[in-house]
Amino acid sequence: MRIFVMRHGQAQSMAPSDQCRELTFLGKREAENMASRLVDKKVHFDAIFVSPYVRAQQTAKIVKNGLATATSLTTLEFITPEDSADKMRNYLELTFIDNAQANILIVSHMPLVSYLVAEFTCGQHAPLFETASIAEISYNISTMRGQLIAHTSPASL
């Protein structure tokens, strides 16, 4: 299984609540650039999971539209900034037990995105994520161990 963990694009600093913060113009461009990178790498997704927060939803939609895939977005209430990486790992392992070759995209927030990488790589990596960065992990469901393959940010393109 390949798991792609993405932080949302740059978001406005002011909003009625953290959940309502929208992407800035730059944040939208960051998401578009990262979608183009995924297209260049010929990546397709079997599933896209996204936080319910507005900025993550906007980022996921931009990436999905850039890929022009038929994959639907699934909002998971338990992948917000304060949530547990262990819960997401358990969810993926149960959901994809019979599809060990799946490509998954998770769009969420700091610090959870760093915790997710650490969770899937057994604590070997917990990178800091710039906005719209994507970490790619090769994950073996049967051994429950993964390896960080790449970590790309819009600034590195």
Short mmCIF file of C-alpha atoms in Angstrom, two decimals:
data_model
loop_
_atom_site.label_atom_id
_atom_site.label_comp_id
_atom_site.label_asym_id
_atom_site.label_seq_id
_atom_site.Cartn_x
_atom_site.Cartn_y
_atom_site.Cartn_z
CA MET A 1 0.00 0.00 0.00
CA ARG A 2 1.16 3.52 -0.69
CA ILE A 3 -0.03 6.17 1.71
CA PHE A 4 0.29 9.83 0.81
CA VAL A 5 -0.05 12.19 3.77
CA MET A 6 -0.71 15.80 2.80
CA ARG A 7 -0.97 18.96 4.84
CA HIS A 8 -3.53 21.49 3.60
CA GLY A 9 -2.39 24.56 1.64
CA GLN A 10 -1.70 27.92 3.26
CA ALA A 11 -4.80 29.18 5.07
CA GLN A 12 -6.10 32.52 6.25
CA SER A 13 -5.00 33.41 9.75
CA MET A 14 -8.31 35.02 10.71
CA ALA A 15 -11.71 33.29 10.71
CA PRO A 16 -14.65 32.87 13.09
CA SER A 17 -13.08 29.54 14.16
CA ASP A 18 -10.12 27.37 13.29
CA GLN A 19 -12.45 24.95 11.48
CA CYS A 20 -13.63 27.75 9.15
CA ARG A 21 -10.24 29.00 7.93
CA GLU A 22 -10.12 29.02 4.13
CA LEU A 23 -7.19 28.70 1.76
CA THR A 24 -5.42 31.83 0.66
CA PHE A 25 -4.62 32.48 -3.01
CA LEU A 26 -1.16 31.03 -2.36
CA GLY A 27 -2.67 27.99 -0.61
CA LYS A 28 -4.78 27.24 -3.68
CA ARG A 29 -1.71 27.51 -5.94
CA GLU A 30 0.25 25.22 -3.61
CA ALA A 31 -2.47 22.57 -3.84
CA GLU A 32 -2.61 22.91 -7.63
CA ASN A 33 1.17 22.54 -7.89
CA MET A 34 1.17 19.43 -5.75
CA ALA A 35 -1.68 17.95 -7.81
CA SER A 36 0.42 18.55 -10.93
CA ARG A 37 3.33 16.77 -9.27
CA LEU A 38 1.10 13.75 -8.57
CA VAL A 39 -0.07 13.76 -12.21
CA ASP A 40 3.56 13.86 -13.37
CA LYS A 41 4.26 10.83 -11.18
CA LYS A 42 1.16 9.09 -12.62
CA VAL A 43 -0.33 8.58 -9.17
CA HIS A 44 -3.95 7.51 -8.87
CA PHE A 45 -5.84 7.11 -5.62
CA ASP A 46 -8.19 4.35 -4.54
CA ALA A 47 -9.40 6.57 -1.70
CA ILE A 48 -9.00 10.15 -0.51
CA PHE A 49 -9.65 10.86 3.16
CA VAL A 50 -9.97 14.44 4.36
CA SER A 51 -10.45 16.37 7.57
CA PRO A 52 -13.78 18.19 7.94
CA TYR A 53 -12.01 21.56 8.32
CA VAL A 54 -12.62 23.96 5.41
CA ARG A 55 -8.96 24.40 4.39
CA ALA A 56 -8.40 20.64 4.19
CA GLN A 57 -11.62 20.15 2.22
CA GLN A 58 -10.59 22.86 -0.24
CA THR A 59 -7.10 21.35 -0.63
CA ALA A 60 -8.47 17.84 -1.22
CA LYS A 61 -10.95 19.08 -3.83
CA ILE A 62 -8.24 20.97 -5.71
CA VAL A 63 -6.00 17.89 -5.74
CA LYS A 64 -8.86 15.59 -6.77
CA ASN A 65 -9.90 17.94 -9.59
CA GLY A 66 -6.29 18.26 -10.74
CA LEU A 67 -5.99 14.50 -10.95
CA ALA A 68 -9.32 14.18 -12.79
CA THR A 69 -9.97 10.89 -11.01
CA ALA A 70 -13.31 9.39 -10.18
CA THR A 71 -12.20 8.82 -6.61
CA SER A 72 -14.62 10.29 -4.10
CA LEU A 73 -13.60 12.27 -1.05
CA THR A 74 -14.43 10.75 2.31
CA THR A 75 -14.55 13.12 5.26
CA LEU A 76 -13.31 11.61 8.51
CA GLU A 77 -14.11 13.47 11.70
CA PHE A 78 -11.10 11.93 13.46
CA ILE A 79 -8.29 13.46 11.37
CA THR A 80 -8.30 17.01 12.71
CA PRO A 81 -5.19 18.65 14.23
CA GLU A 82 -5.69 17.21 17.72
CA ASP A 83 -6.66 13.68 16.75
CA SER A 84 -4.88 10.34 17.08
CA ALA A 85 -2.63 8.91 14.39
CA ASP A 86 -3.21 5.44 15.84
CA LYS A 87 -6.93 5.68 15.10
CA MET A 88 -6.25 6.46 11.44
CA ARG A 89 -3.76 3.60 11.12
CA ASN A 90 -6.31 1.18 12.60
CA TYR A 91 -9.01 2.52 10.27
CA LEU A 92 -6.83 2.04 7.16
CA GLU A 93 -5.72 -1.42 8.18
CA LEU A 94 -9.32 -2.56 8.69
CA THR A 95 -10.65 -0.82 5.58
CA PHE A 96 -7.94 -2.04 3.21
CA ILE A 97 -7.13 -5.45 4.68
CA ASP A 98 -8.15 -7.03 1.35
CA ASN A 99 -6.55 -4.36 -0.84
CA ALA A 100 -2.91 -4.24 0.18
CA GLN A 101 -1.98 -2.52 -3.11
CA ALA A 102 -4.22 0.52 -2.57
CA ASN A 103 -3.01 4.10 -2.99
CA ILE A 104 -4.42 6.35 -0.27
CA LEU A 105 -4.34 10.13 0.15
CA ILE A 106 -4.92 11.65 3.58
CA VAL A 107 -5.37 15.45 3.72
CA SER A 108 -5.11 16.86 7.21
CA HIS A 109 -3.22 19.29 9.47
CA MET A 110 -0.13 19.80 11.59
CA PRO A 111 0.66 18.27 13.97
CA LEU A 112 -1.39 15.21 12.96
CA VAL A 113 0.31 14.82 9.56
CA SER A 114 3.70 14.47 11.30
CA TYR A 115 2.23 12.00 13.78
CA LEU A 116 0.72 9.97 10.92
CA VAL A 117 4.11 9.61 9.24
CA ALA A 118 5.64 8.54 12.56
CA GLU A 119 2.79 6.07 13.12
CA PHE A 120 3.09 4.46 9.69
CA THR A 121 6.92 4.28 9.85
CA CYS A 122 7.04 2.95 13.43
CA GLY A 123 8.49 6.18 14.77
CA GLN A 124 11.36 6.37 12.29
CA HIS A 125 10.19 9.69 10.82
CA ALA A 126 8.10 12.61 12.07
CA PRO A 127 8.87 15.39 9.60
CA LEU A 128 7.61 18.91 9.90
CA PHE A 129 5.29 19.74 7.03
CA GLU A 130 5.25 22.98 5.11
CA THR A 131 1.82 23.84 3.78
CA ALA A 132 0.68 21.49 0.98
CA SER A 133 3.62 19.14 1.55
CA ILE A 134 3.14 15.46 0.81
CA ALA A 135 4.89 12.51 2.43
CA GLU A 136 4.79 9.21 0.52
CA ILE A 137 4.98 6.03 2.55
CA SER A 138 5.28 2.45 1.35
CA TYR A 139 3.24 0.52 3.93
CA ASN A 140 2.93 -3.23 4.43
CA ILE A 141 -0.41 -4.06 6.05
CA SER A 142 0.61 -7.58 7.02
CA THR A 143 3.70 -6.45 8.95
CA MET A 144 2.15 -3.10 9.95
CA ARG A 145 5.40 -1.34 9.02
CA GLY A 146 6.13 1.37 6.54
CA GLN A 147 8.99 3.32 5.05
CA LEU A 148 9.08 6.98 4.11
CA ILE A 149 9.78 7.10 0.37
CA ALA A 150 9.57 10.84 -0.30
CA HIS A 151 8.61 14.13 1.32
CA THR A 152 7.88 16.92 -1.15
CA SER A 153 6.82 20.51 -0.60
CA PRO A 154 5.63 23.11 -3.12
CA ALA A 155 8.84 25.08 -2.46
CA SER A 156 10.93 22.10 -3.62
CA LEU A 157 9.22 21.89 -7.01
#
